[in-house]
Amino acid sequence: MSPSHRDRALGWVLRATAALVAAIVVLIVAFLVVESAGVLRKLGPLRFLTDPSWHPTSGSFDLTAMLLGSLLVTVGAVVLATPAGVASALFCRYYAPAPLAKLYGRMIEVLAGIPSVIYGMWGLMVLVPLIGKWQPPGPSLLAAVLILTLMILPTIALFSDAALAKVPDRYVRGAAALGLTRWATLRGVVLPAARSGLFTGVLLGMGRAIGETMAVLMVCGNVVQTPGSLFDPIRPLTANIALEMGYALGDHRSALFVSGLVLMGMVVVLVGTAELVSRGRLHG
Amino acid sequence: MAERAQPWGDHVAAVFIWTAAAVVTSVFVWMLADIVWNGAGQISWEFLTAPTDDAGRAGGIGPILVSTAMILGVCMAVSVPLGVGTAVLLSEFTGTNVTFGRLVRRSLDVLAGVPSIVFGLFGNAFFCHVLGLGFSILAGGLTLACMVLPILIRSTEAGLRAVPNEYRMGAAALGISRTSALWHVLLPAAAPGIVVGLVLGVGRAIAETAALLFTSGYVDRMPGSLFDSGRSLSIHIYDLSMNVAGGSANAYASALVLVALLVPINAGISWVADRWLHRRLVR
Amino acid sequence: MIPPAAPPAHTPASTQSRVLAAGARPMVEAQRVSVRYGKHVAVEDVTVSIGRQQITALVGPSGCGKTSFLGTLNRLSDLIPGCEVAGRVSVDGEDIRARGFDLVGLRRRVGMIFQKPNPFPLSVRRNLEFPLREHGVRDRARVAEVVEQSLRNVGLWAEVKDRLDAPALALSGGQQQRLCIARALALEPDVLLMDEPCSALDPLSSGVVEDLIGQLRAQYTVLIVTHNLAQARRIADNVALFWAQGGPGRLVEHAPTEAFFESPRDPLTIAYVGGLRG
């Protein structure tokens, strides 16, 4: 083959490759839709919100308790991880002496790479018994929130760090020249300037929290109920899929795909918003 | 009033930030120490190679490690060519068709955000049922391949973008085809980016559990082929600590093995990335 | 004394006869060539004939379209997104902008040297071997011979013969640039395009490269873009002045070096050359 033919052939091969890769997302959505279509057509979407309970084998498909579970866990984790994550980034960039900052940064990176199943195991073996001693039974909304906080903290910290790195030095020097204290500089100048980056990090952390399965599954108790307190066990959507997919058949299986579709929808909205924010079309 | 409040606020903020860092550090140390403390005792050559026994309470993790390696192998064998190919298209060939490139990028952004359990659902429906692979290492590896693609593509593309344009111009001016220029000059120059992506991808794949639950399955026997079900290390840890009473000792030991595999991987990436950055700055 | 600013009307049309002997076949010919990047017109309506085995210096202030024009001669402008070329360009009588023209062959015949030395991140030897193999020279002995000869031609052989397998990027800037010239010469081109090949080098290396370019005259048709009028005067047989007066770059005057400096016709040339004298 002549070189120019080879180039053209390569171009087409690469285009086909990229098309295949791009098709994966379409395929995922298509499969979720097709697999959940059965039960959706039969029962209609409303039944998932209005049924009295989640007893899929006897035709009762209420998802609200688990949706609420997912929501509570996510909100709790984001509320705790945001200040801690941003503080971690500020620590690295403005408070810690250089060697300590480097060490701490490395630690956050390692933390980001630790598998969720390890967080879950540690939560199950250490955290849950501790909570159990204080307020039985132990596996609870609180345990899930704490473990998830630990898991999304690196995401938020790394994004915040990147956002802080983009704030021009002259802002900080300018503020220092005005005699502002360190915190006044950070609060008044640096954090506002890094706002959209921080917000992007929080949104992505939220996406990670809502989709997280293993860590939550192992510490949340997995009781389908609306929790009355922080110490009650709960079951989020993700854990439900993981627990029941192994034996689910027919409408039950289909209903699990419905919850997958719901999860996917929430994550797409979060990722989309994060993208808009990071491109500056929206202000956080 | 405000002026007087300032230094006070400064102190409170400093205390809060140092406390936050201290808490995060101590939890990290606590977690790692706990795993090492409880896991190190069981680790031996015997443990790493022996078959599992009594649902994992006894015996070792030999077949688990083999299954994990096979799943990883399938995942990388599929995702690396697809990922590198897509990255090359995005960075070197999209000049001609911007819309297509944008479409691919957007779908990758979404793919990166898909929860792992949803990958599990998809893998189960598509690879296990539609393609008829059943619960198998192949199905698990393919599911993971879909998952790590965005990571691979992003860092390969970053690697290619960091290659100075002079090389492309120089190659074209010498009448060298784009294919050869890519193969002999651009991809080697982008190697650090590809390596970072590869290592990140391996790290992500090795850490994954939820996507494998219903694709590669639970079977803890030594797999005979890619069509057998095989239990990954992460699923082993999950199963031992959640479903097997008395399995926590071996769960800790397996967790230690998993962490021991991952920490060097993460450290390695930082090292490669640092060196690469350094070299580029020096030049 | 510097003459007053030039009036806008000037026609370079008749300059050709001063450069090319009657009946001589030009090596490179441009007819009414324009280059635009999106809406920005960089070069407009350049018509010029370049004789064989001569060095032609393209001079003029920054941003007057010299480099853009050079890029049309080996169609490297194809690679720049949004770049559009109009007009006819021929090399050795062939219209290189014809549909389906063999680009690989064109770029083998028309070599290019860039402002910043751009050896590949390979060894010194591989930098020369790689393009040769690409163009079908596969015989090992032949390749080794061409590598040595090309390095000798640029005076680099003695300096690098003991480290042919060292990374090319470890060479000094001047050595890198000579390696790039050797790499282009190894393909035995007819034409060499040089885009300010000395401007990124230190004065010493710059002198070495300049001497080398002067020696290329016997074998190659060289077009060299330079900001350095003294350099143009030292090495060029002909000089072409490009000028952009607020608008696109145009060819103002194209004349034999001596005439260009001693008896320029266009008021702009007079002013530009006058600047050198003054």
Short mmCIF file of N, CA and C in Angstrom, two decimals, chain A residues 91-223:
data_model
loop_
_atom_site.label_atom_id
_atom_site.label_comp_id
_atom_site.label_asym_id
_atom_site.label_seq_id
_atom_site.Cartn_x
_atom_site.Cartn_y
_atom_site.Cartn_z
N PHE A 91 -4.75 23.40 53.15
CA PHE A 91 -3.63 22.97 53.99
C PHE A 91 -2.39 22.76 53.13
N CYS A 92 -2.59 22.01 52.05
CA CYS A 92 -1.46 21.70 51.16
C CYS A 92 -0.85 22.95 50.57
N ARG A 93 -1.70 23.90 50.17
CA ARG A 93 -1.22 25.01 49.38
C ARG A 93 -0.80 26.22 50.22
N TYR A 94 -1.46 26.43 51.37
CA TYR A 94 -1.20 27.69 52.09
C TYR A 94 -0.77 27.52 53.54
N TYR A 95 -0.94 26.33 54.11
CA TYR A 95 -0.64 26.22 55.54
C TYR A 95 0.56 25.34 55.84
N ALA A 96 0.61 24.16 55.23
CA ALA A 96 1.66 23.21 55.59
C ALA A 96 3.00 23.65 55.04
N PRO A 97 4.08 23.40 55.79
CA PRO A 97 5.42 23.59 55.24
C PRO A 97 5.63 22.62 54.06
N ALA A 98 6.48 23.02 53.11
CA ALA A 98 6.57 22.33 51.83
C ALA A 98 6.69 20.79 51.92
N PRO A 99 7.61 20.26 52.72
CA PRO A 99 7.74 18.78 52.73
C PRO A 99 6.47 18.10 53.24
N LEU A 100 5.86 18.70 54.26
CA LEU A 100 4.62 18.13 54.82
C LEU A 100 3.51 18.19 53.77
N ALA A 101 3.44 19.30 53.04
CA ALA A 101 2.40 19.46 52.02
C ALA A 101 2.55 18.38 50.97
N LYS A 102 3.80 18.11 50.59
CA LYS A 102 4.04 17.11 49.55
C LYS A 102 3.60 15.72 50.04
N LEU A 103 3.97 15.43 51.26
CA LEU A 103 3.63 14.14 51.87
C LEU A 103 2.11 13.99 51.95
N TYR A 104 1.48 15.06 52.41
CA TYR A 104 0.03 15.03 52.58
C TYR A 104 -0.66 14.86 51.22
N GLY A 105 -0.12 15.55 50.21
CA GLY A 105 -0.68 15.43 48.86
C GLY A 105 -0.60 13.99 48.37
N ARG A 106 0.58 13.38 48.57
CA ARG A 106 0.75 11.98 48.18
C ARG A 106 -0.27 11.09 48.88
N MET A 107 -0.48 11.36 50.17
CA MET A 107 -1.40 10.55 50.95
C MET A 107 -2.81 10.65 50.36
N ILE A 108 -3.21 11.86 50.01
CA ILE A 108 -4.54 12.05 49.42
C ILE A 108 -4.65 11.25 48.12
N GLU A 109 -3.55 11.27 47.32
CA GLU A 109 -3.58 10.53 46.06
C GLU A 109 -3.73 9.03 46.32
N VAL A 110 -3.00 8.53 47.31
CA VAL A 110 -3.11 7.11 47.65
C VAL A 110 -4.53 6.81 48.12
N LEU A 111 -5.05 7.70 48.96
CA LEU A 111 -6.41 7.54 49.48
C LEU A 111 -7.41 7.45 48.32
N ALA A 112 -7.17 8.27 47.28
CA ALA A 112 -8.08 8.28 46.13
C ALA A 112 -8.03 6.95 45.39
N GLY A 113 -6.90 6.25 45.49
CA GLY A 113 -6.76 5.01 44.74
C GLY A 113 -7.17 3.77 45.52
N ILE A 114 -7.49 3.94 46.80
CA ILE A 114 -7.86 2.76 47.60
C ILE A 114 -9.25 2.28 47.19
N PRO A 115 -9.38 0.97 46.95
CA PRO A 115 -10.65 0.43 46.45
C PRO A 115 -11.78 0.62 47.46
N SER A 116 -12.98 0.77 46.93
CA SER A 116 -14.12 1.00 47.83
C SER A 116 -14.34 -0.22 48.74
N VAL A 117 -14.00 -1.39 48.26
CA VAL A 117 -14.25 -2.57 49.06
C VAL A 117 -13.38 -2.55 50.33
N ILE A 118 -12.22 -1.90 50.25
CA ILE A 118 -11.35 -1.80 51.42
C ILE A 118 -11.96 -0.83 52.44
N TYR A 119 -12.45 0.31 51.92
CA TYR A 119 -13.15 1.23 52.81
C TYR A 119 -14.30 0.51 53.49
N GLY A 120 -15.05 -0.26 52.69
CA GLY A 120 -16.20 -0.97 53.22
C GLY A 120 -15.79 -1.97 54.29
N MET A 121 -14.72 -2.71 54.01
CA MET A 121 -14.28 -3.71 54.97
C MET A 121 -13.85 -3.06 56.28
N TRP A 122 -13.08 -1.99 56.15
CA TRP A 122 -12.62 -1.30 57.36
C TRP A 122 -13.83 -0.76 58.14
N GLY A 123 -14.78 -0.19 57.40
CA GLY A 123 -15.99 0.31 58.05
C GLY A 123 -16.72 -0.80 58.79
N LEU A 124 -16.83 -1.93 58.14
CA LEU A 124 -17.55 -3.07 58.72
C LEU A 124 -16.84 -3.63 59.94
N MET A 125 -15.52 -3.69 59.88
CA MET A 125 -14.76 -4.33 60.95
C MET A 125 -14.49 -3.37 62.12
N VAL A 126 -14.35 -2.08 61.83
CA VAL A 126 -13.91 -1.15 62.87
C VAL A 126 -15.00 -0.13 63.23
N LEU A 127 -15.51 0.54 62.21
CA LEU A 127 -16.42 1.65 62.47
C LEU A 127 -17.77 1.17 62.99
N VAL A 128 -18.32 0.14 62.33
CA VAL A 128 -19.66 -0.34 62.69
C VAL A 128 -19.70 -0.85 64.14
N PRO A 129 -18.74 -1.67 64.56
CA PRO A 129 -18.76 -2.09 65.96
C PRO A 129 -18.67 -0.91 66.93
N LEU A 130 -17.88 0.10 66.57
CA LEU A 130 -17.75 1.29 67.44
C LEU A 130 -19.10 1.98 67.59
N ILE A 131 -19.77 2.19 66.43
CA ILE A 131 -21.08 2.85 66.48
C ILE A 131 -22.05 1.95 67.24
N GLY A 132 -21.94 0.63 67.02
CA GLY A 132 -22.82 -0.33 67.69
C GLY A 132 -22.71 -0.25 69.20
N LYS A 133 -21.51 -0.03 69.69
CA LYS A 133 -21.30 0.06 71.14
C LYS A 133 -22.00 1.29 71.73
N TRP A 134 -22.02 2.34 70.88
CA TRP A 134 -22.58 3.61 71.35
C TRP A 134 -24.09 3.62 71.17
N GLN A 135 -24.54 3.31 69.95
CA GLN A 135 -25.96 3.33 69.63
C GLN A 135 -26.27 2.11 68.76
N PRO A 136 -26.65 0.97 69.33
CA PRO A 136 -26.90 -0.21 68.52
C PRO A 136 -27.98 0.07 67.47
N PRO A 137 -28.01 -0.64 66.34
CA PRO A 137 -27.23 -1.85 66.07
C PRO A 137 -25.82 -1.61 65.53
N GLY A 138 -25.52 -0.47 64.94
CA GLY A 138 -24.18 -0.26 64.38
C GLY A 138 -24.21 0.00 62.89
N PRO A 139 -24.62 -0.99 62.08
CA PRO A 139 -24.76 -0.70 60.64
C PRO A 139 -25.86 0.34 60.49
N SER A 140 -25.54 1.49 59.92
CA SER A 140 -26.50 2.60 59.99
C SER A 140 -26.22 3.65 58.94
N LEU A 141 -27.16 4.55 58.83
CA LEU A 141 -27.00 5.73 57.99
C LEU A 141 -25.69 6.45 58.34
N LEU A 142 -25.42 6.59 59.65
CA LEU A 142 -24.22 7.31 60.09
C LEU A 142 -22.96 6.63 59.57
N ALA A 143 -22.90 5.29 59.72
CA ALA A 143 -21.72 4.57 59.26
C ALA A 143 -21.51 4.78 57.77
N ALA A 144 -22.61 4.69 57.02
CA ALA A 144 -22.51 4.88 55.57
C ALA A 144 -22.02 6.28 55.23
N VAL A 145 -22.58 7.29 55.95
CA VAL A 145 -22.17 8.67 55.69
C VAL A 145 -20.68 8.85 55.97
N LEU A 146 -20.21 8.30 57.09
CA LEU A 146 -18.81 8.49 57.46
C LEU A 146 -17.87 7.83 56.45
N ILE A 147 -18.19 6.59 56.08
CA ILE A 147 -17.31 5.89 55.14
C ILE A 147 -17.31 6.59 53.78
N LEU A 148 -18.49 7.02 53.36
CA LEU A 148 -18.59 7.70 52.08
C LEU A 148 -17.85 9.04 52.12
N THR A 149 -17.91 9.72 53.25
CA THR A 149 -17.17 10.98 53.41
C THR A 149 -15.69 10.74 53.13
N LEU A 150 -15.17 9.70 53.74
CA LEU A 150 -13.77 9.35 53.58
C LEU A 150 -13.46 9.06 52.11
N MET A 151 -14.43 8.44 51.42
CA MET A 151 -14.19 8.04 50.03
C MET A 151 -14.20 9.20 49.07
N ILE A 152 -15.11 10.17 49.28
CA ILE A 152 -15.19 11.26 48.29
C ILE A 152 -14.29 12.43 48.67
N LEU A 153 -13.75 12.38 49.88
CA LEU A 153 -12.86 13.47 50.30
C LEU A 153 -11.68 13.65 49.34
N PRO A 154 -11.00 12.58 48.93
CA PRO A 154 -9.88 12.78 48.00
C PRO A 154 -10.32 13.43 46.70
N THR A 155 -11.48 13.04 46.16
CA THR A 155 -11.97 13.65 44.92
C THR A 155 -12.10 15.15 45.09
N ILE A 156 -12.79 15.54 46.18
CA ILE A 156 -13.00 16.97 46.41
C ILE A 156 -11.67 17.67 46.66
N ALA A 157 -10.80 17.03 47.44
CA ALA A 157 -9.51 17.65 47.76
C ALA A 157 -8.68 17.86 46.50
N LEU A 158 -8.63 16.85 45.63
CA LEU A 158 -7.79 16.95 44.43
C LEU A 158 -8.32 18.02 43.48
N PHE A 159 -9.66 18.06 43.31
CA PHE A 159 -10.22 19.09 42.44
C PHE A 159 -10.02 20.48 43.03
N SER A 160 -10.19 20.60 44.36
CA SER A 160 -9.99 21.90 44.99
C SER A 160 -8.56 22.35 44.81
N ASP A 161 -7.63 21.40 44.98
CA ASP A 161 -6.22 21.75 44.84
C ASP A 161 -5.94 22.27 43.44
N ALA A 162 -6.50 21.57 42.44
CA ALA A 162 -6.30 22.02 41.06
C ALA A 162 -6.91 23.40 40.87
N ALA A 163 -8.07 23.64 41.47
CA ALA A 163 -8.73 24.95 41.33
C ALA A 163 -7.89 26.04 41.99
N LEU A 164 -7.34 25.72 43.18
CA LEU A 164 -6.52 26.72 43.88
C LEU A 164 -5.24 27.02 43.10
N ALA A 165 -4.71 25.97 42.46
CA ALA A 165 -3.47 26.16 41.71
C ALA A 165 -3.66 27.16 40.58
N LYS A 166 -4.90 27.27 40.10
CA LYS A 166 -5.15 28.17 38.96
C LYS A 166 -5.33 29.63 39.38
N VAL A 167 -5.47 29.87 40.68
CA VAL A 167 -5.64 31.26 41.11
C VAL A 167 -4.29 31.97 40.96
N PRO A 168 -4.27 33.06 40.20
CA PRO A 168 -2.99 33.73 39.96
C PRO A 168 -2.33 34.21 41.26
N ASP A 169 -1.02 34.04 41.31
CA ASP A 169 -0.24 34.44 42.49
C ASP A 169 -0.40 35.91 42.83
N ARG A 170 -0.59 36.72 41.78
CA ARG A 170 -0.63 38.16 42.04
C ARG A 170 -1.82 38.56 42.91
N TYR A 171 -2.91 37.76 42.83
CA TYR A 171 -4.06 38.03 43.70
C TYR A 171 -3.61 37.95 45.15
N VAL A 172 -2.89 36.84 45.44
CA VAL A 172 -2.46 36.60 46.82
C VAL A 172 -1.48 37.67 47.25
N ARG A 173 -0.53 38.00 46.36
CA ARG A 173 0.45 39.03 46.70
C ARG A 173 -0.23 40.38 46.89
N GLY A 174 -1.20 40.63 46.00
CA GLY A 174 -1.92 41.89 46.10
C GLY A 174 -2.63 42.03 47.44
N ALA A 175 -3.26 40.93 47.86
CA ALA A 175 -3.98 40.96 49.12
C ALA A 175 -3.01 41.12 50.29
N ALA A 176 -1.87 40.42 50.18
CA ALA A 176 -0.88 40.52 51.23
C ALA A 176 -0.36 41.96 51.33
N ALA A 177 -0.20 42.59 50.16
CA ALA A 177 0.29 43.97 50.14
C ALA A 177 -0.69 44.91 50.83
N LEU A 178 -1.96 44.53 50.83
CA LEU A 178 -2.96 45.36 51.51
C LEU A 178 -2.99 45.09 53.01
N GLY A 179 -2.14 44.17 53.46
CA GLY A 179 -2.09 43.87 54.87
C GLY A 179 -3.18 42.94 55.34
N LEU A 180 -3.80 42.21 54.42
CA LEU A 180 -4.83 41.26 54.84
C LEU A 180 -4.18 40.04 55.49
N THR A 181 -4.87 39.46 56.44
CA THR A 181 -4.34 38.24 57.05
C THR A 181 -4.52 37.09 56.06
N ARG A 182 -3.88 35.97 56.39
CA ARG A 182 -3.93 34.83 55.49
C ARG A 182 -5.37 34.37 55.24
N TRP A 183 -6.12 34.24 56.33
CA TRP A 183 -7.49 33.75 56.17
C TRP A 183 -8.35 34.76 55.41
N ALA A 184 -8.16 36.03 55.69
CA ALA A 184 -8.93 37.05 54.99
C ALA A 184 -8.62 36.99 53.50
N THR A 185 -7.35 36.76 53.16
CA THR A 185 -6.96 36.64 51.75
C THR A 185 -7.66 35.45 51.12
N LEU A 186 -7.60 34.31 51.83
CA LEU A 186 -8.18 33.09 51.29
C LEU A 186 -9.69 33.25 51.11
N ARG A 187 -10.34 33.76 52.18
CA ARG A 187 -11.79 33.86 52.15
C ARG A 187 -12.25 34.92 51.16
N GLY A 188 -11.54 36.05 51.15
CA GLY A 188 -12.00 37.17 50.35
C GLY A 188 -11.55 37.11 48.90
N VAL A 189 -10.40 36.49 48.63
CA VAL A 189 -9.83 36.55 47.28
C VAL A 189 -9.70 35.17 46.64
N VAL A 190 -9.01 34.26 47.34
CA VAL A 190 -8.64 33.01 46.70
C VAL A 190 -9.86 32.10 46.49
N LEU A 191 -10.61 31.87 47.55
CA LEU A 191 -11.74 30.95 47.43
C LEU A 191 -12.78 31.44 46.40
N PRO A 192 -13.13 32.75 46.43
CA PRO A 192 -14.06 33.21 45.39
C PRO A 192 -13.50 33.01 43.98
N ALA A 193 -12.20 33.24 43.82
CA ALA A 193 -11.61 33.10 42.49
C ALA A 193 -11.63 31.65 42.03
N ALA A 194 -11.52 30.71 43.01
CA ALA A 194 -11.48 29.29 42.66
C ALA A 194 -12.87 28.68 42.69
N ARG A 195 -13.89 29.51 42.88
CA ARG A 195 -15.23 29.02 43.15
C ARG A 195 -15.72 27.95 42.18
N SER A 196 -15.58 28.20 40.88
CA SER A 196 -16.20 27.26 39.95
C SER A 196 -15.47 25.92 39.98
N GLY A 197 -14.14 25.96 40.18
CA GLY A 197 -13.39 24.71 40.28
C GLY A 197 -13.79 23.92 41.52
N LEU A 198 -13.97 24.63 42.63
CA LEU A 198 -14.37 23.97 43.87
C LEU A 198 -15.74 23.31 43.68
N PHE A 199 -16.62 24.05 43.03
CA PHE A 199 -17.98 23.57 42.84
C PHE A 199 -17.98 22.32 41.95
N THR A 200 -17.14 22.35 40.92
CA THR A 200 -17.02 21.18 40.04
C THR A 200 -16.60 19.96 40.85
N GLY A 201 -15.59 20.14 41.71
CA GLY A 201 -15.12 19.04 42.54
C GLY A 201 -16.23 18.49 43.42
N VAL A 202 -17.00 19.38 44.02
CA VAL A 202 -18.08 18.93 44.90
C VAL A 202 -19.12 18.14 44.10
N LEU A 203 -19.45 18.65 42.90
CA LEU A 203 -20.44 17.94 42.07
C LEU A 203 -19.95 16.55 41.68
N LEU A 204 -18.66 16.47 41.30
CA LEU A 204 -18.14 15.16 40.92
C LEU A 204 -18.07 14.23 42.13
N GLY A 205 -17.72 14.80 43.30
CA GLY A 205 -17.73 14.00 44.52
C GLY A 205 -19.13 13.48 44.80
N MET A 206 -20.11 14.34 44.55
CA MET A 206 -21.50 13.94 44.76
C MET A 206 -21.87 12.81 43.81
N GLY A 207 -21.43 12.92 42.56
CA GLY A 207 -21.69 11.86 41.60
C GLY A 207 -21.08 10.55 42.04
N ARG A 208 -19.86 10.64 42.58
CA ARG A 208 -19.19 9.44 43.05
C ARG A 208 -19.96 8.85 44.24
N ALA A 209 -20.45 9.72 45.13
CA ALA A 209 -21.16 9.25 46.32
C ALA A 209 -22.45 8.55 45.94
N ILE A 210 -23.18 9.14 45.02
CA ILE A 210 -24.49 8.58 44.69
C ILE A 210 -24.35 7.24 43.99
N GLY A 211 -23.25 7.05 43.26
CA GLY A 211 -23.07 5.81 42.52
C GLY A 211 -22.31 4.75 43.30
N GLU A 212 -21.76 5.13 44.45
CA GLU A 212 -20.93 4.19 45.19
C GLU A 212 -21.76 3.02 45.71
N THR A 213 -21.23 1.83 45.58
CA THR A 213 -21.98 0.65 45.96
C THR A 213 -21.34 -0.09 47.14
N MET A 214 -20.14 -0.59 46.92
CA MET A 214 -19.57 -1.56 47.85
C MET A 214 -19.42 -1.02 49.27
N ALA A 215 -18.77 0.15 49.37
CA ALA A 215 -18.47 0.67 50.70
C ALA A 215 -19.75 0.87 51.49
N VAL A 216 -20.77 1.40 50.80
CA VAL A 216 -22.03 1.69 51.46
C VAL A 216 -22.75 0.39 51.82
N LEU A 217 -22.78 -0.50 50.85
CA LEU A 217 -23.45 -1.79 51.04
C LEU A 217 -22.95 -2.51 52.29
N MET A 218 -21.67 -2.38 52.57
CA MET A 218 -21.08 -3.16 53.64
C MET A 218 -21.34 -2.58 55.02
N VAL A 219 -21.74 -1.29 55.09
CA VAL A 219 -21.90 -0.70 56.42
C VAL A 219 -23.29 -0.13 56.71
N CYS A 220 -24.20 -0.17 55.72
CA CYS A 220 -25.44 0.59 55.92
C CYS A 220 -26.56 -0.24 56.55
N GLY A 221 -26.40 -1.54 56.69
CA GLY A 221 -27.42 -2.34 57.34
C GLY A 221 -28.42 -2.96 56.39
N ASN A 222 -28.65 -2.30 55.25
CA ASN A 222 -29.47 -2.84 54.18
C ASN A 222 -30.92 -3.17 54.53
N VAL A 223 -31.48 -2.43 55.47
CA VAL A 223 -32.90 -2.60 55.75
C VAL A 223 -33.66 -1.56 54.92
#
